[in-house]
Every structure is written in structure tokens, then in C-alpha cells.
Amino acid sequence: MEIVIRPTPADVAVTAADIVADHVQRGPAVLGLATGSTPLATYQELIRRHQAGGLSFSGCVSFNLDEYVGLPKGHPESYREVIRKEFTSHVDIPDAKVEGPDGTAADIAAEAKRYEDAIKAAGGVDVQLLGIGTDGHIGFNEPVSSLASRTRIKTLTTQTREDNARFFSSIDEVPIHVLTQGLGTISEAEHLLLLATGEGKAEAIAATVEGPVAAINPASVLQFHPHVTVVIDEAAASKLR
Ligand code: F6R
């Protein structure tokens, strides 16, 4: 596991964009995308490089990590919409190549299987962007998720619903269920790129990098992966030994 500590969130975005761009420039990449606040500056930096003319995503395919269950299609906070709005609609990835689990599917278990099959059919994810929850979740694999889990429905913890309430008008509107790639699914990506900024993530980062591997801290599964880059700012690194 490589840990890169950068002074500020803006520096984290530049380093993360360098890593993603490197994969994209080596050939059409399969990108694993995260939503939430943390990767937004990285997406902006990638968009900037694309618009400056130096970086094309044509031929790339993307897969979202997760999706809320129960939000109507087209809801502005559905992760399909968020990833289009914040990233893919500003670069040259065709919309049909922007994939995400469908949280409106009538048969959620069948949709989870379809999504796993789609990732495999694309040849697997080359670089997977990850944020981390204050409780150590990656994707929406909340504490005590199986370290070998596959894409499936999960229930959000109260902590995560509170953390995400800022995107909705009240916590009551934050869905309770999500469809998320499992920790086993995420672990199959060739390169995992975990980003974190701010002191609020410092404990989760310390537990992930230095704590025991345990289902109570889902992100600790990264310790088993052969190619992980953790890019964090000084505040998120402040509880590392
Ligand atoms: C989002 C996701 C989540 C977030 C995490 C951190 O697709 O999978 O694991 O990465 O909740 O969210 P932020 O970046 O908003 O702190």
C-alpha cells in the first residue's frame, strides 16, 4: 500500500488526476467511479485536462460503485445522475458507457448479478476511485460487511445517513437501502485509489492503514490488495503514527 500525503485537498486532486490520467493514456480504461464530495475536485481536474485538449476518455467505460435504492429514475441525487453531472457529461465518455447499478430495478438481486456480469464482461476495473466514510465504509459496505462480499443490497447506518443528509433537504429523504459493489467486487479492480481529505476522515484512515483487518472497518480489506494508492491531505493523515 502506497500512502501519498499532500498538503491540501487541491493537491490531492492533482495527484489523483495524474494517476487516473496515466491509466486512461495507456489505452481505453475501465474506470471505477465513486460519488460523494471527496472525488469532486479530482473530476474537475480531469475535466480541465480534457477541455485543455490533452486527455481523451473515448473508448473508456465507467462503473459506479453504488446507488441508492428507491430514488426515482432521474432523481438529482441518484448516483447515476450525480456522476453524469459532475464528471462524465463533461468529457468524451459516451453516456451508454457510463454504468451504474440500477436502484429502481424490480428485482434487486437480479440487478446485482447483472452488474457483476457487466463489470466482468468489460474485462474488470482498471482503476477504482474510492472515498471513505467516517465509519470506514467503502462503496456502501458498512461496518461488519463481509470482506468477500459481492454486489448486493445493504442498509445504511444512521451515521452514513446523517453524513449524506447534506445532499437532501432532510435526513428523512436519505434512502435507507443501497445497492453497492461488495468488498470482494471492489478488491478485483487492478488498482485501488483511495482518497480522503479533512480531519473528519483521519480516524478512518488510521484504522484502514494501520489497524487490524476486520469487517468492523470495511476499508481495512485494502491491506490485502496488491496495488493500492492512498492519497490524502495532511489533515486526513493527522492520526497516522
Ligand atoms: C460513494 C461512496 C461512499 C463515499 C463515502 C465518502 O460512491 O461509495 O463510500 O465515498 O461515503 O463520502 P464523501 O466523499 O462525501 O465524504
PDB file of C-alpha atoms and ligand atoms in Angstrom:
ATOM      1  CA  MET A   1       0.000   0.000   0.000  1.00  0.00           C
ATOM      2  CA  GLU A   2       1.466   3.313  -1.045  1.00  0.00           C
ATOM      3  CA  ILE A   3       0.486   6.334   1.091  1.00  0.00           C
ATOM      4  CA  VAL A   4       0.846   9.747  -0.531  1.00  0.00           C
ATOM      5  CA  ILE A   5       0.358  12.705   1.834  1.00  0.00           C
ATOM      6  CA  ARG A   6      -0.254  16.033   0.087  1.00  0.00           C
ATOM      7  CA  PRO A   7      -0.578  19.432   1.761  1.00  0.00           C
ATOM      8  CA  THR A   8      -4.124  20.333   0.691  1.00  0.00           C
ATOM      9  CA  PRO A   9      -7.278  18.839  -0.882  1.00  0.00           C
ATOM     10  CA  ALA A  10      -6.377  20.639  -4.135  1.00  0.00           C
ATOM     11  CA  ASP A  11      -3.033  18.809  -4.197  1.00  0.00           C
ATOM     12  CA  VAL A  12      -4.822  15.501  -3.527  1.00  0.00           C
ATOM     13  CA  ALA A  13      -6.972  16.142  -6.610  1.00  0.00           C
ATOM     14  CA  VAL A  14      -3.945  16.820  -8.820  1.00  0.00           C
ATOM     15  CA  THR A  15      -2.155  13.643  -7.668  1.00  0.00           C
ATOM     16  CA  ALA A  16      -5.311  11.560  -8.071  1.00  0.00           C
ATOM     17  CA  ALA A  17      -5.932  13.014 -11.537  1.00  0.00           C
ATOM     18  CA  ASP A  18      -2.333  12.169 -12.506  1.00  0.00           C
ATOM     19  CA  ILE A  19      -2.954   8.531 -11.544  1.00  0.00           C
ATOM     20  CA  VAL A  20      -6.293   8.260 -13.360  1.00  0.00           C
ATOM     21  CA  ALA A  21      -4.891  10.052 -16.431  1.00  0.00           C
ATOM     22  CA  ASP A  22      -1.987   7.624 -16.526  1.00  0.00           C
ATOM     23  CA  HIS A  23      -4.432   4.687 -16.790  1.00  0.00           C
ATOM     24  CA  VAL A  24      -6.503   6.488 -19.431  1.00  0.00           C
ATOM     25  CA  GLN A  25      -3.446   7.341 -21.529  1.00  0.00           C
ATOM     26  CA  ARG A  26      -2.217   3.738 -21.515  1.00  0.00           C
ATOM     27  CA  GLY A  27      -5.298   2.739 -23.525  1.00  0.00           C
ATOM     28  CA  PRO A  28      -9.061   2.791 -23.112  1.00  0.00           C
ATOM     29  CA  ALA A  29      -9.505   2.183 -19.410  1.00  0.00           C
ATOM     30  CA  VAL A  30     -12.313   0.709 -17.375  1.00  0.00           C
ATOM     31  CA  LEU A  31     -12.833   3.340 -14.687  1.00  0.00           C
ATOM     32  CA  GLY A  32     -14.447   2.656 -11.333  1.00  0.00           C
ATOM     33  CA  LEU A  33     -16.084   5.846 -10.106  1.00  0.00           C
ATOM     34  CA  ALA A  34     -17.100   6.978  -6.633  1.00  0.00           C
ATOM     35  CA  THR A  35     -19.565   9.706  -5.764  1.00  0.00           C
ATOM     36  CA  GLY A  36     -19.632  11.817  -2.587  1.00  0.00           C
ATOM     37  CA  SER A  37     -17.706  15.057  -2.066  1.00  0.00           C
ATOM     38  CA  THR A  38     -14.147  13.776  -1.955  1.00  0.00           C
ATOM     39  CA  PRO A  39     -13.534  12.908  -5.634  1.00  0.00           C
ATOM     40  CA  LEU A  40     -15.269  16.029  -6.996  1.00  0.00           C
ATOM     41  CA  ALA A  41     -12.053  18.070  -7.201  1.00  0.00           C
ATOM     42  CA  THR A  42     -10.360  15.141  -8.971  1.00  0.00           C
ATOM     43  CA  TYR A  43     -13.193  15.017 -11.523  1.00  0.00           C
ATOM     44  CA  GLN A  44     -12.864  18.768 -12.017  1.00  0.00           C
ATOM     45  CA  GLU A  45      -9.142  18.401 -12.636  1.00  0.00           C
ATOM     46  CA  LEU A  46      -9.746  15.574 -15.137  1.00  0.00           C
ATOM     47  CA  ILE A  47     -12.395  17.690 -16.906  1.00  0.00           C
ATOM     48  CA  ARG A  48      -9.941  20.595 -17.026  1.00  0.00           C
ATOM     49  CA  ARG A  49      -7.285  18.408 -18.642  1.00  0.00           C
ATOM     50  CA  HIS A  50      -9.819  17.033 -21.115  1.00  0.00           C
ATOM     51  CA  GLN A  51     -11.024  20.513 -22.072  1.00  0.00           C
ATOM     52  CA  ALA A  52      -7.448  21.725 -22.430  1.00  0.00           C
ATOM     53  CA  GLY A  53      -7.159  19.087 -25.124  1.00  0.00           C
ATOM     54  CA  GLY A  54      -4.654  16.715 -23.625  1.00  0.00           C
ATOM     55  CA  LEU A  55      -6.797  13.914 -22.256  1.00  0.00           C
ATOM     56  CA  SER A  56      -9.383  11.851 -24.098  1.00  0.00           C
ATOM     57  CA  PHE A  57     -11.655   9.321 -22.424  1.00  0.00           C
ATOM     58  CA  SER A  58     -13.003   7.967 -25.705  1.00  0.00           C
ATOM     59  CA  GLY A  59     -13.078   4.191 -25.508  1.00  0.00           C
ATOM     60  CA  CYS A  60     -13.296   4.294 -21.701  1.00  0.00           C
ATOM     61  CA  VAL A  61     -16.133   2.639 -19.828  1.00  0.00           C
ATOM     62  CA  SER A  62     -17.110   3.566 -16.283  1.00  0.00           C
ATOM     63  CA  PHE A  63     -18.804   1.708 -13.463  1.00  0.00           C
ATOM     64  CA  ASN A  64     -20.237   3.410 -10.402  1.00  0.00           C
ATOM     65  CA  LEU A  65     -19.572   1.871  -7.032  1.00  0.00           C
ATOM     66  CA  ASP A  66     -23.068   2.137  -5.697  1.00  0.00           C
ATOM     67  CA  GLU A  67     -26.576   3.554  -5.904  1.00  0.00           C
ATOM     68  CA  TYR A  68     -29.454   4.434  -3.623  1.00  0.00           C
ATOM     69  CA  VAL A  69     -32.404   2.056  -3.755  1.00  0.00           C
ATOM     70  CA  GLY A  70     -35.812   3.652  -4.133  1.00  0.00           C
ATOM     71  CA  LEU A  71     -34.956   7.057  -5.592  1.00  0.00           C
ATOM     72  CA  PRO A  72     -36.979   7.544  -8.779  1.00  0.00           C
ATOM     73  CA  LYS A  73     -35.087   7.404 -12.109  1.00  0.00           C
ATOM     74  CA  GLY A  74     -33.558  10.787 -12.874  1.00  0.00           C
ATOM     75  CA  HIS A  75     -33.595  11.958  -9.217  1.00  0.00           C
ATOM     76  CA  PRO A  76     -30.800  14.570  -8.960  1.00  0.00           C
ATOM     77  CA  GLU A  77     -29.194  12.736  -6.015  1.00  0.00           C
ATOM     78  CA  SER A  78     -29.219   9.324  -7.688  1.00  0.00           C
ATOM     79  CA  TYR A  79     -25.594   8.404  -8.234  1.00  0.00           C
ATOM     80  CA  ARG A  80     -26.136   7.836 -11.964  1.00  0.00           C
ATOM     81  CA  GLU A  81     -27.246  11.441 -12.264  1.00  0.00           C
ATOM     82  CA  VAL A  82     -24.549  12.769  -9.938  1.00  0.00           C
ATOM     83  CA  ILE A  83     -21.710  11.096 -11.843  1.00  0.00           C
ATOM     84  CA  ARG A  84     -23.062  12.365 -15.176  1.00  0.00           C
ATOM     85  CA  LYS A  85     -23.499  15.882 -13.831  1.00  0.00           C
ATOM     86  CA  GLU A  86     -20.160  16.061 -12.011  1.00  0.00           C
ATOM     87  CA  PHE A  87     -17.938  14.203 -14.444  1.00  0.00           C
ATOM     88  CA  THR A  88     -18.879  12.094 -17.425  1.00  0.00           C
ATOM     89  CA  SER A  89     -21.105  14.593 -19.279  1.00  0.00           C
ATOM     90  CA  HIS A  90     -18.109  16.977 -19.400  1.00  0.00           C
ATOM     91  CA  VAL A  91     -15.727  14.501 -21.034  1.00  0.00           C
ATOM     92  CA  ASP A  92     -15.911  12.239 -24.088  1.00  0.00           C
ATOM     93  CA  ILE A  93     -17.240   9.062 -22.472  1.00  0.00           C
ATOM     94  CA  PRO A  94     -20.457   8.170 -24.312  1.00  0.00           C
ATOM     95  CA  ASP A  95     -23.411   8.118 -21.926  1.00  0.00           C
ATOM     96  CA  ALA A  96     -24.131   4.487 -22.848  1.00  0.00           C
ATOM     97  CA  LYS A  97     -20.713   3.584 -21.430  1.00  0.00           C
ATOM     98  CA  VAL A  98     -21.480   5.104 -18.035  1.00  0.00           C
ATOM     99  CA  GLU A  99     -22.760   2.227 -15.986  1.00  0.00           C
ATOM    100  CA  GLY A 100     -24.212   2.032 -12.508  1.00  0.00           C
ATOM    101  CA  PRO A 101     -26.298  -0.371 -10.516  1.00  0.00           C
ATOM    102  CA  ASP A 102     -29.995   0.326 -11.080  1.00  0.00           C
ATOM    103  CA  GLY A 103     -31.593   1.119  -7.735  1.00  0.00           C
ATOM    104  CA  THR A 104     -35.036   1.199  -9.336  1.00  0.00           C
ATOM    105  CA  ALA A 105     -34.881  -2.417 -10.582  1.00  0.00           C
ATOM    106  CA  ALA A 106     -37.888  -4.512  -9.586  1.00  0.00           C
ATOM    107  CA  ASP A 107     -35.611  -7.471  -8.835  1.00  0.00           C
ATOM    108  CA  ILE A 108     -32.651  -6.062  -6.903  1.00  0.00           C
ATOM    109  CA  ALA A 109     -30.871  -9.421  -6.561  1.00  0.00           C
ATOM    110  CA  ALA A 110     -31.045  -9.967 -10.335  1.00  0.00           C
ATOM    111  CA  GLU A 111     -29.785  -6.421 -10.896  1.00  0.00           C
ATOM    112  CA  ALA A 112     -26.833  -7.068  -8.574  1.00  0.00           C
ATOM    113  CA  LYS A 113     -25.926 -10.162 -10.615  1.00  0.00           C
ATOM    114  CA  ARG A 114     -26.342  -8.269 -13.904  1.00  0.00           C
ATOM    115  CA  TYR A 115     -23.987  -5.568 -12.623  1.00  0.00           C
ATOM    116  CA  GLU A 116     -21.308  -8.049 -11.572  1.00  0.00           C
ATOM    117  CA  ASP A 117     -21.568  -9.693 -15.014  1.00  0.00           C
ATOM    118  CA  ALA A 118     -21.283  -6.319 -16.773  1.00  0.00           C
ATOM    119  CA  ILE A 119     -18.067  -5.479 -14.907  1.00  0.00           C
ATOM    120  CA  LYS A 120     -16.625  -8.888 -15.813  1.00  0.00           C
ATOM    121  CA  ALA A 121     -17.701  -8.534 -19.462  1.00  0.00           C
ATOM    122  CA  ALA A 122     -15.842  -5.211 -19.638  1.00  0.00           C
ATOM    123  CA  GLY A 123     -12.687  -7.005 -18.508  1.00  0.00           C
ATOM    124  CA  GLY A 124     -12.751  -5.768 -14.902  1.00  0.00           C
ATOM    125  CA  VAL A 125     -11.985  -2.326 -13.495  1.00  0.00           C
ATOM    126  CA  ASP A 126      -8.512  -0.909 -14.204  1.00  0.00           C
ATOM    127  CA  VAL A 127      -8.548   1.898 -11.658  1.00  0.00           C
ATOM    128  CA  GLN A 128     -11.128   2.215  -8.907  1.00  0.00           C
ATOM    129  CA  LEU A 129     -11.597   5.566  -7.183  1.00  0.00           C
ATOM    130  CA  LEU A 130     -12.710   5.242  -3.581  1.00  0.00           C
ATOM    131  CA  GLY A 131     -13.761   7.657  -0.876  1.00  0.00           C
ATOM    132  CA  ILE A 132     -14.135   6.533   2.717  1.00  0.00           C
ATOM    133  CA  GLY A 133     -16.970   7.012   5.182  1.00  0.00           C
ATOM    134  CA  THR A 134     -16.302   8.272   8.695  1.00  0.00           C
ATOM    135  CA  ASP A 135     -17.250   4.742   9.804  1.00  0.00           C
ATOM    136  CA  GLY A 136     -14.719   3.151   7.432  1.00  0.00           C
ATOM    137  CA  HIS A 137     -17.148   2.180   4.675  1.00  0.00           C
ATOM    138  CA  ILE A 138     -16.025   1.961   1.061  1.00  0.00           C
ATOM    139  CA  GLY A 139     -18.724   1.835  -1.544  1.00  0.00           C
ATOM    140  CA  PHE A 140     -21.653   1.408   0.817  1.00  0.00           C
ATOM    141  CA  ASN A 141     -20.139  -1.568   2.600  1.00  0.00           C
ATOM    142  CA  GLU A 142     -20.941  -0.550   6.135  1.00  0.00           C
ATOM    143  CA  PRO A 143     -19.128  -1.933   9.205  1.00  0.00           C
ATOM    144  CA  VAL A 144     -19.383  -5.732   9.551  1.00  0.00           C
ATOM    145  CA  SER A 145     -19.807  -6.204   5.792  1.00  0.00           C
ATOM    146  CA  SER A 146     -18.213  -9.450   4.674  1.00  0.00           C
ATOM    147  CA  LEU A 147     -14.718  -8.845   3.339  1.00  0.00           C
ATOM    148  CA  ALA A 148     -15.582 -11.195   0.439  1.00  0.00           C
ATOM    149  CA  SER A 149     -18.977  -9.638  -0.334  1.00  0.00           C
ATOM    150  CA  ARG A 150     -20.342  -9.152  -3.854  1.00  0.00           C
ATOM    151  CA  THR A 151     -22.762  -6.543  -5.244  1.00  0.00           C
ATOM    152  CA  ARG A 152     -25.916  -6.644  -3.127  1.00  0.00           C
ATOM    153  CA  ILE A 153     -28.465  -4.583  -1.229  1.00  0.00           C
ATOM    154  CA  LYS A 154     -27.286  -3.037   2.040  1.00  0.00           C
ATOM    155  CA  THR A 155     -28.862  -0.935   4.786  1.00  0.00           C
ATOM    156  CA  LEU A 156     -27.142   2.371   5.545  1.00  0.00           C
ATOM    157  CA  THR A 157     -26.125   3.097   9.110  1.00  0.00           C
ATOM    158  CA  THR A 158     -27.646   6.126  10.844  1.00  0.00           C
ATOM    159  CA  GLN A 159     -24.159   7.666  10.791  1.00  0.00           C
ATOM    160  CA  THR A 160     -23.934   7.444   6.982  1.00  0.00           C
ATOM    161  CA  ARG A 161     -27.479   8.731   6.515  1.00  0.00           C
ATOM    162  CA  GLU A 162     -26.587  11.691   8.749  1.00  0.00           C
ATOM    163  CA  ASP A 163     -23.346  12.255   6.814  1.00  0.00           C
ATOM    164  CA  ASN A 164     -25.247  12.233   3.498  1.00  0.00           C
ATOM    165  CA  ALA A 165     -28.222  14.297   4.674  1.00  0.00           C
ATOM    166  CA  ARG A 166     -26.399  17.405   3.401  1.00  0.00           C
ATOM    167  CA  PHE A 167     -27.295  16.376  -0.160  1.00  0.00           C
ATOM    168  CA  PHE A 168     -31.028  16.151   0.650  1.00  0.00           C
ATOM    169  CA  SER A 169     -33.471  18.588   2.240  1.00  0.00           C
ATOM    170  CA  SER A 170     -33.735  16.424   5.364  1.00  0.00           C
ATOM    171  CA  ILE A 171     -32.398  13.158   6.745  1.00  0.00           C
ATOM    172  CA  ASP A 172     -35.833  11.594   6.219  1.00  0.00           C
ATOM    173  CA  GLU A 173     -35.263  11.844   2.470  1.00  0.00           C
ATOM    174  CA  VAL A 174     -31.977   9.900   2.557  1.00  0.00           C
ATOM    175  CA  PRO A 175     -32.782   6.388   1.377  1.00  0.00           C
ATOM    176  CA  ILE A 176     -32.269   3.590   3.874  1.00  0.00           C
ATOM    177  CA  HIS A 177     -31.168   0.994   1.320  1.00  0.00           C
ATOM    178  CA  VAL A 178     -28.454   0.976  -1.319  1.00  0.00           C
ATOM    179  CA  LEU A 179     -27.098  -1.337  -3.966  1.00  0.00           C
ATOM    180  CA  THR A 180     -23.324  -1.494  -3.669  1.00  0.00           C
ATOM    181  CA  GLN A 181     -20.398  -3.359  -5.122  1.00  0.00           C
ATOM    182  CA  GLY A 182     -19.145  -5.692  -2.420  1.00  0.00           C
ATOM    183  CA  LEU A 183     -15.714  -5.616  -0.843  1.00  0.00           C
ATOM    184  CA  GLY A 184     -14.816  -8.727  -2.866  1.00  0.00           C
ATOM    185  CA  THR A 185     -16.005  -6.999  -6.057  1.00  0.00           C
ATOM    186  CA  ILE A 186     -14.024  -3.830  -5.322  1.00  0.00           C
ATOM    187  CA  SER A 187     -10.936  -5.897  -4.486  1.00  0.00           C
ATOM    188  CA  GLU A 188     -10.890  -7.320  -8.026  1.00  0.00           C
ATOM    189  CA  ALA A 189     -10.010  -3.928  -9.551  1.00  0.00           C
ATOM    190  CA  GLU A 190      -6.420  -3.820 -10.759  1.00  0.00           C
ATOM    191  CA  HIS A 191      -5.543  -0.549  -8.953  1.00  0.00           C
ATOM    192  CA  LEU A 192      -7.404   0.917  -5.974  1.00  0.00           C
ATOM    193  CA  LEU A 193      -7.104   4.656  -5.447  1.00  0.00           C
ATOM    194  CA  LEU A 194      -8.426   5.751  -2.048  1.00  0.00           C
ATOM    195  CA  LEU A 195      -8.845   9.482  -1.481  1.00  0.00           C
ATOM    196  CA  ALA A 196      -9.550  11.277   1.782  1.00  0.00           C
ATOM    197  CA  THR A 197      -9.370  14.887   2.889  1.00  0.00           C
ATOM    198  CA  GLY A 198     -10.068  16.663   6.143  1.00  0.00           C
ATOM    199  CA  GLU A 199      -9.672  15.829   9.804  1.00  0.00           C
ATOM    200  CA  GLY A 200     -13.050  14.109   9.884  1.00  0.00           C
ATOM    201  CA  LYS A 201     -11.520  11.225   7.916  1.00  0.00           C
ATOM    202  CA  ALA A 202      -8.324  10.954   9.991  1.00  0.00           C
ATOM    203  CA  GLU A 203      -9.532   8.191  12.286  1.00  0.00           C
ATOM    204  CA  ALA A 204     -10.954   6.107   9.456  1.00  0.00           C
ATOM    205  CA  ILE A 205      -7.692   6.473   7.516  1.00  0.00           C
ATOM    206  CA  ALA A 206      -5.541   5.480  10.510  1.00  0.00           C
ATOM    207  CA  ALA A 207      -7.714   2.400  11.112  1.00  0.00           C
ATOM    208  CA  THR A 208      -7.554   1.471   7.413  1.00  0.00           C
ATOM    209  CA  VAL A 209      -3.803   1.816   7.049  1.00  0.00           C
ATOM    210  CA  GLU A 210      -2.568   0.803  10.499  1.00  0.00           C
ATOM    211  CA  GLY A 211      -5.408  -1.065  12.172  1.00  0.00           C
ATOM    212  CA  PRO A 212      -6.219  -4.765  12.041  1.00  0.00           C
ATOM    213  CA  VAL A 213      -8.027  -6.155   9.004  1.00  0.00           C
ATOM    214  CA  ALA A 214     -11.542  -6.627  10.300  1.00  0.00           C
ATOM    215  CA  ALA A 215     -15.087  -6.448   8.988  1.00  0.00           C
ATOM    216  CA  ILE A 216     -15.835  -3.772  11.583  1.00  0.00           C
ATOM    217  CA  ASN A 217     -13.634  -1.478   9.452  1.00  0.00           C
ATOM    218  CA  PRO A 218     -14.516  -2.419   5.850  1.00  0.00           C
ATOM    219  CA  ALA A 219     -11.772  -0.285   4.263  1.00  0.00           C
ATOM    220  CA  SER A 220      -9.145  -2.386   6.066  1.00  0.00           C
ATOM    221  CA  VAL A 221      -9.699  -5.025   3.339  1.00  0.00           C
ATOM    222  CA  LEU A 222      -7.412  -2.827   1.225  1.00  0.00           C
ATOM    223  CA  GLN A 223      -4.468  -4.207   3.191  1.00  0.00           C
ATOM    224  CA  PHE A 224      -4.910  -7.487   1.277  1.00  0.00           C
ATOM    225  CA  HIS A 225      -4.778  -5.835  -2.161  1.00  0.00           C
ATOM    226  CA  PRO A 226      -1.505  -5.840  -4.113  1.00  0.00           C
ATOM    227  CA  HIS A 227      -1.915  -2.388  -5.705  1.00  0.00           C
ATOM    228  CA  VAL A 228      -3.414   0.347  -3.525  1.00  0.00           C
ATOM    229  CA  THR A 229      -2.573   4.051  -3.549  1.00  0.00           C
ATOM    230  CA  VAL A 230      -3.955   6.133  -0.686  1.00  0.00           C
ATOM    231  CA  VAL A 231      -3.846   9.852  -1.485  1.00  0.00           C
ATOM    232  CA  ILE A 232      -4.732  12.046   1.497  1.00  0.00           C
ATOM    233  CA  ASP A 233      -4.179  15.571   2.698  1.00  0.00           C
ATOM    234  CA  GLU A 234      -2.283  16.426   5.876  1.00  0.00           C
ATOM    235  CA  ALA A 235      -5.495  16.719   7.901  1.00  0.00           C
ATOM    236  CA  ALA A 236      -6.666  13.218   6.923  1.00  0.00           C
ATOM    237  CA  ALA A 237      -3.147  11.925   7.690  1.00  0.00           C
ATOM    238  CA  SER A 238      -3.077  13.559  11.135  1.00  0.00           C
ATOM    239  CA  LYS A 239      -3.854  10.375  13.097  1.00  0.00           C
ATOM    240  CA  LEU A 240      -1.294   8.153  11.348  1.00  0.00           C
ATOM    241  CA  ARG A 241       1.545   7.082  13.626  1.00  0.00           C
TER     242      ARG A 241
HETATM  243  C1  F6R B   1     -19.838   6.983  -2.824  1.00  0.00           C
HETATM  244  C2  F6R B   1     -19.297   6.013  -1.912  1.00  0.00           C
HETATM  245  C3  F6R B   1     -19.021   6.327  -0.489  1.00  0.00           C
HETATM  246  C4  F6R B   1     -18.277   7.649  -0.290  1.00  0.00           C
HETATM  247  C5  F6R B   1     -18.067   7.909   1.190  1.00  0.00           C
HETATM  248  C6  F6R B   1     -17.348   9.218   1.435  1.00  0.00           C
HETATM  249  O1  F6R B   1     -19.986   6.409  -4.117  1.00  0.00           O
HETATM  250  O2  F6R B   1     -19.114   4.938  -2.328  1.00  0.00           O
HETATM  251  O3  F6R B   1     -18.238   5.280   0.039  1.00  0.00           O
HETATM  252  O4  F6R B   1     -17.057   7.592  -0.967  1.00  0.00           O
HETATM  253  O5  F6R B   1     -19.307   7.940   1.825  1.00  0.00           O
HETATM  254  O6  F6R B   1     -18.158  10.273   1.016  1.00  0.00           O
HETATM  255  P1  F6R B   1     -17.614  11.764   0.975  1.00  0.00           P
HETATM  256  O7  F6R B   1     -16.563  11.791  -0.080  1.00  0.00           O
HETATM  257  O8  F6R B   1     -18.804  12.585   0.593  1.00  0.00           O
HETATM  258  O9  F6R B   1     -17.087  12.055   2.321  1.00  0.00           O
END
